[in-house]
PDB file of C-alpha atoms and ligand atoms in Angstrom:
ATOM      1  CA  MET A   1      -9.818  15.177 -21.393  1.00  0.00           C
ATOM      2  CA  GLU A   2     -12.129  14.601 -24.337  1.00  0.00           C
ATOM      3  CA  ILE A   3     -14.524  11.523 -23.641  1.00  0.00           C
ATOM      4  CA  SER A   4     -15.926   9.939 -26.512  1.00  0.00           C
ATOM      5  CA  GLY A   5     -17.579   6.643 -27.586  1.00  0.00           C
ATOM      6  CA  ARG A   6     -14.162   5.164 -27.620  1.00  0.00           C
ATOM      7  CA  THR A   7     -13.084   5.976 -24.065  1.00  0.00           C
ATOM      8  CA  ARG A   8     -12.271   3.018 -22.046  1.00  0.00           C
ATOM      9  CA  VAL A   9     -13.247   3.137 -18.221  1.00  0.00           C
ATOM     10  CA  CYS A  10     -11.063   2.140 -15.105  1.00  0.00           C
ATOM     11  CA  CYS A  11     -12.270   2.655 -11.549  1.00  0.00           C
ATOM     12  CA  VAL A  12     -11.807   2.176  -7.972  1.00  0.00           C
ATOM     13  CA  ILE A  13     -14.294   0.242  -5.979  1.00  0.00           C
ATOM     14  CA  GLY A  14     -14.972   0.534  -2.230  1.00  0.00           C
ATOM     15  CA  ASP A  15     -16.751   1.834   0.863  1.00  0.00           C
ATOM     16  CA  PRO A  16     -16.339   4.815   1.987  1.00  0.00           C
ATOM     17  CA  ILE A  17     -14.629   5.870  -1.250  1.00  0.00           C
ATOM     18  CA  GLU A  18     -14.688   9.637  -1.445  1.00  0.00           C
ATOM     19  CA  HIS A  19     -11.288  10.287  -0.417  1.00  0.00           C
ATOM     20  CA  THR A  20      -9.157   7.868  -2.501  1.00  0.00           C
ATOM     21  CA  LEU A  21      -6.620   9.566  -4.323  1.00  0.00           C
ATOM     22  CA  SER A  22      -6.593   6.560  -7.176  1.00  0.00           C
ATOM     23  CA  PRO A  23      -8.474   8.663  -9.828  1.00  0.00           C
ATOM     24  CA  LEU A  24      -6.329  12.062  -9.751  1.00  0.00           C
ATOM     25  CA  MET A  25      -3.171   9.728  -9.957  1.00  0.00           C
ATOM     26  CA  HIS A  26      -4.306   7.582 -12.849  1.00  0.00           C
ATOM     27  CA  ASN A  27      -6.001  10.523 -14.834  1.00  0.00           C
ATOM     28  CA  ALA A  28      -2.752  12.417 -14.508  1.00  0.00           C
ATOM     29  CA  ALA A  29      -1.058   9.353 -16.176  1.00  0.00           C
ATOM     30  CA  PHE A  30      -3.562   8.848 -18.599  1.00  0.00           C
ATOM     31  CA  LYS A  31      -3.679  12.531 -19.641  1.00  0.00           C
ATOM     32  CA  HIS A  32       0.148  12.706 -19.580  1.00  0.00           C
ATOM     33  CA  LEU A  33       0.439   9.672 -22.250  1.00  0.00           C
ATOM     34  CA  LYS A  34      -2.671  10.868 -24.108  1.00  0.00           C
ATOM     35  CA  LEU A  35      -4.418   7.613 -23.229  1.00  0.00           C
ATOM     36  CA  ASP A  36      -8.396   7.808 -24.544  1.00  0.00           C
ATOM     37  CA  LEU A  37      -9.323   6.486 -20.729  1.00  0.00           C
ATOM     38  CA  VAL A  38     -10.495   7.889 -17.974  1.00  0.00           C
ATOM     39  CA  TYR A  39     -10.856   6.671 -14.151  1.00  0.00           C
ATOM     40  CA  VAL A  40     -13.475   6.757 -11.679  1.00  0.00           C
ATOM     41  CA  ALA A  41     -14.523   6.083  -8.171  1.00  0.00           C
ATOM     42  CA  PHE A  42     -17.574   3.856  -7.326  1.00  0.00           C
ATOM     43  CA  ARG A  43     -18.988   3.626  -3.919  1.00  0.00           C
ATOM     44  CA  VAL A  44     -19.914  -0.464  -3.730  1.00  0.00           C
ATOM     45  CA  ARG A  45     -21.724  -1.604  -0.433  1.00  0.00           C
ATOM     46  CA  LYS A  46     -20.528  -5.040   0.800  1.00  0.00           C
ATOM     47  CA  GLU A  47     -23.566  -6.481  -0.469  1.00  0.00           C
ATOM     48  CA  GLU A  48     -23.672  -5.176  -3.973  1.00  0.00           C
ATOM     49  CA  LEU A  49     -19.906  -6.477  -4.557  1.00  0.00           C
ATOM     50  CA  GLU A  50     -20.836  -9.371  -6.638  1.00  0.00           C
ATOM     51  CA  ASN A  51     -23.198  -7.083  -9.052  1.00  0.00           C
ATOM     52  CA  ALA A  52     -20.486  -4.510  -9.236  1.00  0.00           C
ATOM     53  CA  VAL A  53     -18.169  -7.091 -10.346  1.00  0.00           C
ATOM     54  CA  LYS A  54     -20.311  -8.877 -12.964  1.00  0.00           C
ATOM     55  CA  GLY A  55     -21.227  -5.082 -13.926  1.00  0.00           C
ATOM     56  CA  MET A  56     -17.383  -4.577 -14.517  1.00  0.00           C
ATOM     57  CA  CYS A  57     -17.473  -7.369 -16.895  1.00  0.00           C
ATOM     58  CA  SER A  58     -20.948  -6.287 -18.940  1.00  0.00           C
ATOM     59  CA  LEU A  59     -19.360  -2.796 -19.151  1.00  0.00           C
ATOM     60  CA  GLY A  60     -16.213  -3.707 -20.346  1.00  0.00           C
ATOM     61  CA  ILE A  61     -14.222  -1.982 -17.314  1.00  0.00           C
ATOM     62  CA  HIS A  62     -10.580  -2.403 -18.319  1.00  0.00           C
ATOM     63  CA  GLY A  63      -9.139  -2.411 -14.919  1.00  0.00           C
ATOM     64  CA  LEU A  64      -9.998  -2.116 -11.494  1.00  0.00           C
ATOM     65  CA  ASN A  65      -8.778  -1.193  -8.077  1.00  0.00           C
ATOM     66  CA  VAL A  66     -10.278  -2.510  -4.768  1.00  0.00           C
ATOM     67  CA  THR A  67     -10.138  -0.904  -1.528  1.00  0.00           C
ATOM     68  CA  MET A  68     -11.571  -1.638   1.929  1.00  0.00           C
ATOM     69  CA  PRO A  69     -13.997  -3.573   2.519  1.00  0.00           C
ATOM     70  CA  HIS A  70     -13.829  -5.426  -0.735  1.00  0.00           C
ATOM     71  CA  LYS A  71     -10.100  -6.587  -0.821  1.00  0.00           C
ATOM     72  CA  ASN A  72     -10.668  -9.887   0.521  1.00  0.00           C
ATOM     73  CA  ALA A  73     -14.191 -10.792  -0.590  1.00  0.00           C
ATOM     74  CA  ILE A  74     -13.774 -10.057  -4.125  1.00  0.00           C
ATOM     75  CA  ILE A  75     -11.450 -13.235  -4.499  1.00  0.00           C
ATOM     76  CA  LYS A  76     -14.256 -15.705  -4.921  1.00  0.00           C
ATOM     77  CA  TYR A  77     -15.807 -13.484  -7.942  1.00  0.00           C
ATOM     78  CA  LEU A  78     -12.586 -13.729  -9.970  1.00  0.00           C
ATOM     79  CA  ASP A  79     -11.611 -16.268 -12.634  1.00  0.00           C
ATOM     80  CA  GLU A  80      -7.849 -16.072 -11.510  1.00  0.00           C
ATOM     81  CA  VAL A  81      -5.889 -14.756  -8.555  1.00  0.00           C
ATOM     82  CA  ASP A  82      -2.108 -14.493  -8.868  1.00  0.00           C
ATOM     83  CA  SER A  83      -0.072 -16.452  -6.114  1.00  0.00           C
ATOM     84  CA  THR A  84       0.806 -13.171  -4.044  1.00  0.00           C
ATOM     85  CA  ALA A  85      -2.577 -12.130  -3.697  1.00  0.00           C
ATOM     86  CA  LYS A  86      -3.593 -15.716  -2.995  1.00  0.00           C
ATOM     87  CA  PHE A  87      -1.041 -16.117  -0.200  1.00  0.00           C
ATOM     88  CA  ILE A  88      -2.031 -12.382   1.238  1.00  0.00           C
ATOM     89  CA  GLY A  89      -5.651 -12.960   0.986  1.00  0.00           C
ATOM     90  CA  SER A  90      -6.116  -9.604  -0.668  1.00  0.00           C
ATOM     91  CA  VAL A  91      -6.630  -8.342  -3.954  1.00  0.00           C
ATOM     92  CA  ASN A  92      -6.065  -4.478  -4.768  1.00  0.00           C
ATOM     93  CA  THR A  93      -5.980  -4.699  -8.811  1.00  0.00           C
ATOM     94  CA  VAL A  94      -8.216  -6.513 -11.129  1.00  0.00           C
ATOM     95  CA  LEU A  95      -7.442  -6.972 -14.906  1.00  0.00           C
ATOM     96  CA  ASN A  96     -10.359  -7.548 -17.327  1.00  0.00           C
ATOM     97  CA  ASN A  97      -8.641  -9.590 -19.773  1.00  0.00           C
ATOM     98  CA  ASP A  98     -11.344 -10.145 -22.465  1.00  0.00           C
ATOM     99  CA  GLY A  99     -14.044 -11.011 -19.905  1.00  0.00           C
ATOM    100  CA  LYS A 100     -11.462 -13.230 -17.973  1.00  0.00           C
ATOM    101  CA  LEU A 101     -11.200 -11.218 -14.364  1.00  0.00           C
ATOM    102  CA  MET A 102      -7.569 -11.609 -13.014  1.00  0.00           C
ATOM    103  CA  GLY A 103      -6.730 -10.506  -9.295  1.00  0.00           C
ATOM    104  CA  PHE A 104      -3.299  -9.118  -8.116  1.00  0.00           C
ATOM    105  CA  ASN A 105      -2.142  -7.127  -5.075  1.00  0.00           C
ATOM    106  CA  THR A 106       0.403  -4.652  -6.044  1.00  0.00           C
ATOM    107  CA  ASP A 107       0.641  -3.275  -2.143  1.00  0.00           C
ATOM    108  CA  GLY A 108       3.860  -5.328  -1.583  1.00  0.00           C
ATOM    109  CA  LEU A 109       5.413  -4.379  -4.935  1.00  0.00           C
ATOM    110  CA  GLY A 110       4.664  -0.762  -3.912  1.00  0.00           C
ATOM    111  CA  ALA A 111       6.427  -1.156  -0.831  1.00  0.00           C
ATOM    112  CA  LEU A 112       9.591  -2.787  -2.422  1.00  0.00           C
ATOM    113  CA  LYS A 113       9.912  -0.121  -5.257  1.00  0.00           C
ATOM    114  CA  ALA A 114       9.227   2.832  -2.696  1.00  0.00           C
ATOM    115  CA  LEU A 115      12.206   1.426  -0.429  1.00  0.00           C
ATOM    116  CA  LYS A 116      14.248   0.773  -3.603  1.00  0.00           C
ATOM    117  CA  GLU A 117      13.895   3.827  -5.295  1.00  0.00           C
ATOM    118  CA  ASN A 118      14.582   5.599  -2.259  1.00  0.00           C
ATOM    119  CA  GLN A 119      17.858   4.017  -2.038  1.00  0.00           C
ATOM    120  CA  VAL A 120      17.232   1.663   1.061  1.00  0.00           C
ATOM    121  CA  HIS A 121      19.091  -1.588   0.475  1.00  0.00           C
ATOM    122  CA  LEU A 122      17.448  -4.533   1.808  1.00  0.00           C
ATOM    123  CA  ASP A 123      20.158  -7.316   1.311  1.00  0.00           C
ATOM    124  CA  GLY A 124      21.606  -8.373   4.402  1.00  0.00           C
ATOM    125  CA  LYS A 125      19.412  -6.066   6.681  1.00  0.00           C
ATOM    126  CA  LYS A 126      17.111  -6.776   9.785  1.00  0.00           C
ATOM    127  CA  LEU A 127      13.566  -5.296   9.103  1.00  0.00           C
ATOM    128  CA  LEU A 128      11.000  -4.436  11.494  1.00  0.00           C
ATOM    129  CA  LEU A 129       7.482  -4.552  10.432  1.00  0.00           C
ATOM    130  CA  LEU A 130       4.659  -3.029  12.439  1.00  0.00           C
ATOM    131  CA  GLY A 131       1.291  -4.644  11.666  1.00  0.00           C
ATOM    132  CA  ALA A 132      -0.231  -7.869  10.541  1.00  0.00           C
ATOM    133  CA  GLY A 133      -3.342  -6.557   8.710  1.00  0.00           C
ATOM    134  CA  GLY A 134      -3.712  -6.584   4.769  1.00  0.00           C
ATOM    135  CA  ALA A 135      -1.203  -3.981   3.883  1.00  0.00           C
ATOM    136  CA  ALA A 136       1.534  -5.506   6.670  1.00  0.00           C
ATOM    137  CA  ARG A 137       0.805  -8.772   4.856  1.00  0.00           C
ATOM    138  CA  ALA A 138       1.391  -7.917   1.441  1.00  0.00           C
ATOM    139  CA  ILE A 139       4.839  -6.033   2.607  1.00  0.00           C
ATOM    140  CA  ALA A 140       6.017  -9.002   4.713  1.00  0.00           C
ATOM    141  CA  PHE A 141       5.337 -11.421   1.859  1.00  0.00           C
ATOM    142  CA  GLN A 142       7.250  -9.118  -0.584  1.00  0.00           C
ATOM    143  CA  LEU A 143      10.254  -8.188   1.538  1.00  0.00           C
ATOM    144  CA  ALA A 144      11.004 -11.413   3.437  1.00  0.00           C
ATOM    145  CA  SER A 145      12.955 -13.001   0.632  1.00  0.00           C
ATOM    146  CA  GLU A 146      14.918  -9.317   0.336  1.00  0.00           C
ATOM    147  CA  VAL A 147      15.877  -9.085   3.724  1.00  0.00           C
ATOM    148  CA  GLU A 148      18.102 -11.088   6.013  1.00  0.00           C
ATOM    149  CA  GLU A 149      15.748 -10.961   8.893  1.00  0.00           C
ATOM    150  CA  LEU A 150      12.160  -9.827   9.233  1.00  0.00           C
ATOM    151  CA  ARG A 151      10.490  -9.278  12.612  1.00  0.00           C
ATOM    152  CA  ILE A 152       6.703  -8.693  12.733  1.00  0.00           C
ATOM    153  CA  LEU A 153       4.769  -7.092  15.603  1.00  0.00           C
ATOM    154  CA  ASN A 154       1.488  -6.592  16.032  1.00  0.00           C
ATOM    155  CA  ARG A 155      -1.226  -5.355  18.553  1.00  0.00           C
ATOM    156  CA  ASP A 156      -3.098  -9.017  17.958  1.00  0.00           C
ATOM    157  CA  GLY A 157      -0.047 -10.992  18.769  1.00  0.00           C
ATOM    158  CA  GLU A 158      -1.318 -14.116  17.380  1.00  0.00           C
ATOM    159  CA  LYS A 159      -1.715 -12.690  13.803  1.00  0.00           C
ATOM    160  CA  ALA A 160       1.952 -11.843  13.595  1.00  0.00           C
ATOM    161  CA  LYS A 161       2.907 -15.148  14.915  1.00  0.00           C
ATOM    162  CA  GLN A 162       0.601 -16.727  12.532  1.00  0.00           C
ATOM    163  CA  LEU A 163       1.852 -14.676   9.514  1.00  0.00           C
ATOM    164  CA  ALA A 164       5.595 -15.417  10.470  1.00  0.00           C
ATOM    165  CA  LYS A 165       4.738 -19.242  10.699  1.00  0.00           C
ATOM    166  CA  ALA A 166       3.467 -18.964   7.137  1.00  0.00           C
ATOM    167  CA  LEU A 167       6.342 -16.911   5.699  1.00  0.00           C
ATOM    168  CA  ARG A 168       9.027 -19.190   7.279  1.00  0.00           C
ATOM    169  CA  GLU A 169       7.013 -22.095   5.445  1.00  0.00           C
ATOM    170  CA  LYS A 170       7.713 -20.397   2.400  1.00  0.00           C
ATOM    171  CA  PHE A 171      10.935 -18.554   2.518  1.00  0.00           C
ATOM    172  CA  ASN A 172      14.151 -19.851   3.916  1.00  0.00           C
ATOM    173  CA  ARG A 173      14.820 -16.994   6.259  1.00  0.00           C
ATOM    174  CA  LYS A 174      14.758 -15.906   9.931  1.00  0.00           C
ATOM    175  CA  ILE A 175      11.211 -14.455  10.446  1.00  0.00           C
ATOM    176  CA  VAL A 176       9.654 -14.113  13.781  1.00  0.00           C
ATOM    177  CA  GLY A 177       6.273 -12.678  15.110  1.00  0.00           C
ATOM    178  CA  ASP A 178       5.291 -11.372  18.203  1.00  0.00           C
ATOM    179  CA  THR A 179       2.679  -8.907  20.298  1.00  0.00           C
ATOM    180  CA  LEU A 180       3.440  -5.443  19.840  1.00  0.00           C
ATOM    181  CA  SER A 181       4.415  -3.583  22.824  1.00  0.00           C
ATOM    182  CA  ALA A 182       6.653  -0.320  24.063  1.00  0.00           C
ATOM    183  CA  SER A 183       9.084  -2.996  25.257  1.00  0.00           C
ATOM    184  CA  THR A 184       8.952  -5.313  22.201  1.00  0.00           C
ATOM    185  CA  ILE A 185       9.251  -2.498  19.637  1.00  0.00           C
ATOM    186  CA  LYS A 186      12.462  -0.939  21.867  1.00  0.00           C
ATOM    187  CA  GLU A 187      13.979  -4.262  22.121  1.00  0.00           C
ATOM    188  CA  GLN A 188      13.585  -5.126  18.137  1.00  0.00           C
ATOM    189  CA  LEU A 189      14.672  -1.654  17.168  1.00  0.00           C
ATOM    190  CA  LYS A 190      18.121  -2.092  19.078  1.00  0.00           C
ATOM    191  CA  ASP A 191      19.831  -3.757  16.242  1.00  0.00           C
ATOM    192  CA  ALA A 192      16.858  -3.239  13.415  1.00  0.00           C
ATOM    193  CA  ASP A 193      18.427  -1.670  10.212  1.00  0.00           C
ATOM    194  CA  ILE A 194      15.050  -0.773   8.434  1.00  0.00           C
ATOM    195  CA  LEU A 195      11.506   0.026  10.170  1.00  0.00           C
ATOM    196  CA  VAL A 196       8.341   0.090   8.534  1.00  0.00           C
ATOM    197  CA  ASN A 197       5.015   1.127   9.816  1.00  0.00           C
ATOM    198  CA  ALA A 198       1.974  -0.864   8.170  1.00  0.00           C
ATOM    199  CA  THR A 199      -0.639  -0.029  11.098  1.00  0.00           C
ATOM    200  CA  SER A 200      -2.874   2.930  10.960  1.00  0.00           C
ATOM    201  CA  VAL A 201      -1.366   4.374  13.757  1.00  0.00           C
ATOM    202  CA  GLY A 202      -0.686   8.059  13.051  1.00  0.00           C
ATOM    203  CA  MET A 203      -3.122   8.719  10.320  1.00  0.00           C
ATOM    204  CA  HIS A 204      -5.487  11.648  10.024  1.00  0.00           C
ATOM    205  CA  PRO A 205      -7.474  12.562  12.286  1.00  0.00           C
ATOM    206  CA  ASN A 206      -4.649  11.262  14.960  1.00  0.00           C
ATOM    207  CA  PRO A 207      -1.438  12.722  13.335  1.00  0.00           C
ATOM    208  CA  GLU A 208       0.414  13.002  16.436  1.00  0.00           C
ATOM    209  CA  GLN A 209       0.031   9.313  17.493  1.00  0.00           C
ATOM    210  CA  THR A 210       3.138   7.189  16.901  1.00  0.00           C
ATOM    211  CA  LEU A 211       4.069   3.448  18.339  1.00  0.00           C
ATOM    212  CA  VAL A 212       7.669   4.423  18.247  1.00  0.00           C
ATOM    213  CA  ASN A 213       9.610   6.709  20.851  1.00  0.00           C
ATOM    214  CA  ARG A 214      12.075   9.043  19.064  1.00  0.00           C
ATOM    215  CA  GLU A 215      14.900   7.707  21.566  1.00  0.00           C
ATOM    216  CA  TRP A 216      14.491   4.348  20.273  1.00  0.00           C
ATOM    217  CA  LEU A 217      15.175   5.507  16.256  1.00  0.00           C
ATOM    218  CA  LYS A 218      18.564   5.810  15.312  1.00  0.00           C
ATOM    219  CA  PRO A 219      20.652   7.680  12.480  1.00  0.00           C
ATOM    220  CA  ASN A 220      21.728   4.476  10.650  1.00  0.00           C
ATOM    221  CA  MET A 221      18.289   3.485  10.105  1.00  0.00           C
ATOM    222  CA  ALA A 222      15.920   3.591   7.345  1.00  0.00           C
ATOM    223  CA  VAL A 223      12.074   4.349   8.362  1.00  0.00           C
ATOM    224  CA  MET A 224       9.029   3.916   6.111  1.00  0.00           C
ATOM    225  CA  ASP A 225       5.455   4.621   7.171  1.00  0.00           C
ATOM    226  CA  ILE A 226       2.433   3.244   4.968  1.00  0.00           C
ATOM    227  CA  VAL A 227       0.490   6.100   6.395  1.00  0.00           C
ATOM    228  CA  TYR A 228       0.406   8.824   3.935  1.00  0.00           C
ATOM    229  CA  ASN A 229      -2.179  11.335   5.366  1.00  0.00           C
ATOM    230  CA  PRO A 230      -0.507  13.424   6.796  1.00  0.00           C
ATOM    231  CA  VAL A 231       2.668  13.038   4.464  1.00  0.00           C
ATOM    232  CA  GLU A 232       5.069  13.525   6.958  1.00  0.00           C
ATOM    233  CA  THR A 233       3.582  11.423  10.066  1.00  0.00           C
ATOM    234  CA  ARG A 234       4.912  11.986  13.643  1.00  0.00           C
ATOM    235  CA  LEU A 235       6.871   8.966  13.369  1.00  0.00           C
ATOM    236  CA  LEU A 236       8.550  10.090   9.896  1.00  0.00           C
ATOM    237  CA  ARG A 237       9.303  13.768  11.697  1.00  0.00           C
ATOM    238  CA  ASP A 238      10.853  12.220  14.516  1.00  0.00           C
ATOM    239  CA  ALA A 239      13.031   9.632  12.456  1.00  0.00           C
ATOM    240  CA  LYS A 240      14.214  12.596  10.207  1.00  0.00           C
ATOM    241  CA  SER A 241      14.939  14.611  13.430  1.00  0.00           C
ATOM    242  CA  VAL A 242      17.544  11.993  14.554  1.00  0.00           C
ATOM    243  CA  GLY A 243      19.120  11.862  11.087  1.00  0.00           C
ATOM    244  CA  ALA A 244      17.570   8.542   9.661  1.00  0.00           C
ATOM    245  CA  LYS A 245      16.507   8.210   6.278  1.00  0.00           C
ATOM    246  CA  VAL A 246      12.870   8.415   5.685  1.00  0.00           C
ATOM    247  CA  VAL A 247      10.585   6.906   2.787  1.00  0.00           C
ATOM    248  CA  TYR A 248       7.167   8.580   2.709  1.00  0.00           C
ATOM    249  CA  GLY A 249       3.754   6.500   2.501  1.00  0.00           C
ATOM    250  CA  THR A 250       3.008   8.706  -0.723  1.00  0.00           C
ATOM    251  CA  GLU A 251       5.827   6.774  -2.411  1.00  0.00           C
ATOM    252  CA  MET A 252       4.350   3.343  -1.506  1.00  0.00           C
ATOM    253  CA  LEU A 253       0.587   4.875  -2.768  1.00  0.00           C
ATOM    254  CA  VAL A 254       2.351   5.715  -5.970  1.00  0.00           C
ATOM    255  CA  PHE A 255       4.458   2.498  -6.702  1.00  0.00           C
ATOM    256  CA  GLN A 256       1.413   0.599  -6.072  1.00  0.00           C
ATOM    257  CA  GLY A 257      -0.636   2.750  -8.525  1.00  0.00           C
ATOM    258  CA  ALA A 258       1.957   2.368 -11.142  1.00  0.00           C
ATOM    259  CA  ALA A 259       2.239  -1.582 -10.577  1.00  0.00           C
ATOM    260  CA  SER A 260      -1.833  -1.572 -11.248  1.00  0.00           C
ATOM    261  CA  PHE A 261      -1.166   0.641 -14.407  1.00  0.00           C
ATOM    262  CA  GLU A 262       1.303  -1.769 -15.359  1.00  0.00           C
ATOM    263  CA  ILE A 263      -0.542  -4.981 -15.135  1.00  0.00           C
ATOM    264  CA  TRP A 264      -3.696  -3.141 -17.144  1.00  0.00           C
ATOM    265  CA  PHE A 265      -1.364  -1.406 -19.939  1.00  0.00           C
ATOM    266  CA  ASN A 266       1.883  -3.673 -20.081  1.00  0.00           C
ATOM    267  CA  ARG A 267       3.634  -0.545 -20.343  1.00  0.00           C
ATOM    268  CA  PRO A 268       6.054   1.820 -17.798  1.00  0.00           C
ATOM    269  CA  ALA A 269       3.693   3.875 -15.706  1.00  0.00           C
ATOM    270  CA  PRO A 270       4.738   7.790 -15.442  1.00  0.00           C
ATOM    271  CA  VAL A 271       5.771   7.479 -11.812  1.00  0.00           C
ATOM    272  CA  GLU A 272       6.807  11.272 -11.441  1.00  0.00           C
ATOM    273  CA  VAL A 273       3.481  12.301 -13.170  1.00  0.00           C
ATOM    274  CA  MET A 274       1.710   9.981 -10.576  1.00  0.00           C
ATOM    275  CA  ARG A 275       3.377  11.231  -7.766  1.00  0.00           C
ATOM    276  CA  ASP A 276       2.910  15.056  -8.654  1.00  0.00           C
ATOM    277  CA  ALA A 277      -0.626  14.516  -8.905  1.00  0.00           C
ATOM    278  CA  VAL A 278      -0.770  12.763  -5.303  1.00  0.00           C
ATOM    279  CA  LEU A 279       1.341  15.271  -3.405  1.00  0.00           C
ATOM    280  CA  ARG A 280      -0.361  18.218  -4.927  1.00  0.00           C
ATOM    281  CA  SER A 281      -3.793  17.047  -4.182  1.00  0.00           C
ATOM    282  CA  ILE A 282      -2.612  16.461  -0.445  1.00  0.00           C
ATOM    283  CA  ASN A 283      -1.457  20.010  -0.170  1.00  0.00           C
ATOM    284  CA  GLU A 284      -4.403  21.293  -1.640  1.00  0.00           C
ATOM    285  CA  VAL A 285      -6.454  19.497   0.944  1.00  0.00           C
ATOM    286  CA  ASN A 286      -4.373  20.567   3.805  1.00  0.00           C
ATOM    287  CA  SER A 287      -3.759  23.832   3.000  1.00  0.00           C
ATOM    288  CA  SER A 288      -7.620  24.431   2.439  1.00  0.00           C
ATOM    289  CA  VAL A 289      -8.064  22.982   5.968  1.00  0.00           C
ATOM    290  CA  GLU A 290      -5.501  25.141   7.584  1.00  0.00           C
ATOM    291  CA  GLY A 291      -7.289  28.098   5.620  1.00  0.00           C
ATOM    292  CA  ALA A 292     -10.548  27.084   7.155  1.00  0.00           C
ATOM    293  CA  SER A 293      -9.444  26.853  10.774  1.00  0.00           C
TER     294      SER A 293
HETATM  295  P1  LIG B 301      -4.928  -2.456   6.295  1.00  0.00           P
HETATM  296  O1  LIG B 301      -5.530  -3.172   5.121  1.00  0.00           O
HETATM  297  O2  LIG B 301      -4.527  -0.946   5.870  1.00  0.00           O
HETATM  298  O3  LIG B 301      -3.699  -3.307   6.621  1.00  0.00           O
HETATM  299  P2  LIG B 301      -6.214  -3.505   8.515  1.00  0.00           P
HETATM  300  O4  LIG B 301      -5.968  -4.781   7.818  1.00  0.00           O
HETATM  301  O5  LIG B 301      -7.521  -3.175   9.090  1.00  0.00           O
HETATM  302  O6  LIG B 301      -5.732  -2.449   7.347  1.00  0.00           O
HETATM  303  O7  LIG B 301      -4.725  -3.511   9.201  1.00  0.00           O
HETATM  304  C1  LIG B 301      -4.837  -2.493  10.270  1.00  0.00           C
HETATM  305  C2  LIG B 301      -3.312  -2.560  11.115  1.00  0.00           C
HETATM  306  O8  LIG B 301      -3.187  -1.579  12.091  1.00  0.00           O
HETATM  307  C3  LIG B 301      -3.583  -3.857  11.852  1.00  0.00           C
HETATM  308  O9  LIG B 301      -2.213  -4.685  12.095  1.00  0.00           O
HETATM  309  C4  LIG B 301      -4.037  -3.625  13.579  1.00  0.00           C
HETATM  310  O10 LIG B 301      -3.529  -4.242  14.530  1.00  0.00           O
HETATM  311  P3  LIG B 301      -4.832  -5.371  14.992  1.00  0.00           P
HETATM  312  O11 LIG B 301      -4.595  -6.593  13.864  1.00  0.00           O
HETATM  313  O12 LIG B 301      -4.137  -6.057  16.157  1.00  0.00           O
HETATM  314  O13 LIG B 301      -5.866  -4.909  14.989  1.00  0.00           O
HETATM  315  C5  LIG B 301      -3.161  -2.273  13.278  1.00  0.00           C
HETATM  316  N1  LIG B 301      -3.870  -1.248  14.392  1.00  0.00           N
HETATM  317  C6  LIG B 301      -4.531  -0.343  14.199  1.00  0.00           C
HETATM  318  N2  LIG B 301      -4.889   0.632  15.230  1.00  0.00           N
HETATM  319  C7  LIG B 301      -3.956   0.374  15.929  1.00  0.00           C
HETATM  320  C8  LIG B 301      -3.177   0.438  17.439  1.00  0.00           C
HETATM  321  N3  LIG B 301      -4.204   1.471  17.815  1.00  0.00           N
HETATM  322  N4  LIG B 301      -2.304   0.053  18.103  1.00  0.00           N
HETATM  323  C9  LIG B 301      -1.322  -0.688  17.012  1.00  0.00           C
HETATM  324  N5  LIG B 301      -1.918  -1.510  15.995  1.00  0.00           N
HETATM  325  C10 LIG B 301      -3.288  -0.874  15.496  1.00  0.00           C
END
């Protein structure tokens, strides 16, 4: 990529940030579409967030992704926040619209697209969501109006109950929240059509962890994991082995990135190119780790 005086910049901020896949994914898209843009990652410490946001304006950075620990804290520094991000209480995408900073959250849209593009039908279905953290809130908000029934289980049961209550007030659906345990998961899975793990359980470096016993999974079910490293989590491996349909966390990652791209540039994102970049990078990292061990 030729960088010139005209090249515009997009970036991601977070702490830690070095393992982010967003630069790879977006630079692949820019290159494919021959856009004079570059995407970089900045480690921004908590106490530097306000300065970083002001810097974004001063430097004319066009688009920003936000990750931990800033997704909530950034809201107070933005000029406008869309209603979805407001409800979720977290922003992962900022558009610099001629100096006016507008915040969005594309995680829920990413999950919805990941399911739909993988032929998981939501209409009339019962969905069990594990987790009530930032990502889970985004997913719950986006999917609540698509499914017939939403059940939320979280280790901290109060968070699940509060989220369910807030969603019930907004959407005219059956939405319940409860404490996550082996028995509540087993019980709720009996007649669930779709299972989404939105907790961090199963993530590298604990890839063998799962909240769900393989025996509770059924062939006529769809299972999505938001964990994308490893690509095939223990949960998804188990789901596949019983004949369930699986949707990888990389799908949600790619579609939330694609949704950010579309907010910044108001044109369709090259999803295939972005997916290839993400999968290639994860495979390369994993094969180099295997090679070293
Ligand atoms: P993110 O932004 O990725 O959603 P988060 O807001 O920290 O991250 O949420 C992490 C989620 O994983 C939460 O639902 C958390 O449960 P608590 O709210 O009870 O903390 C869940 N989680 C993390 N580790 C877990 C574990 N070992 N067992 C069950 N749930 C876990």
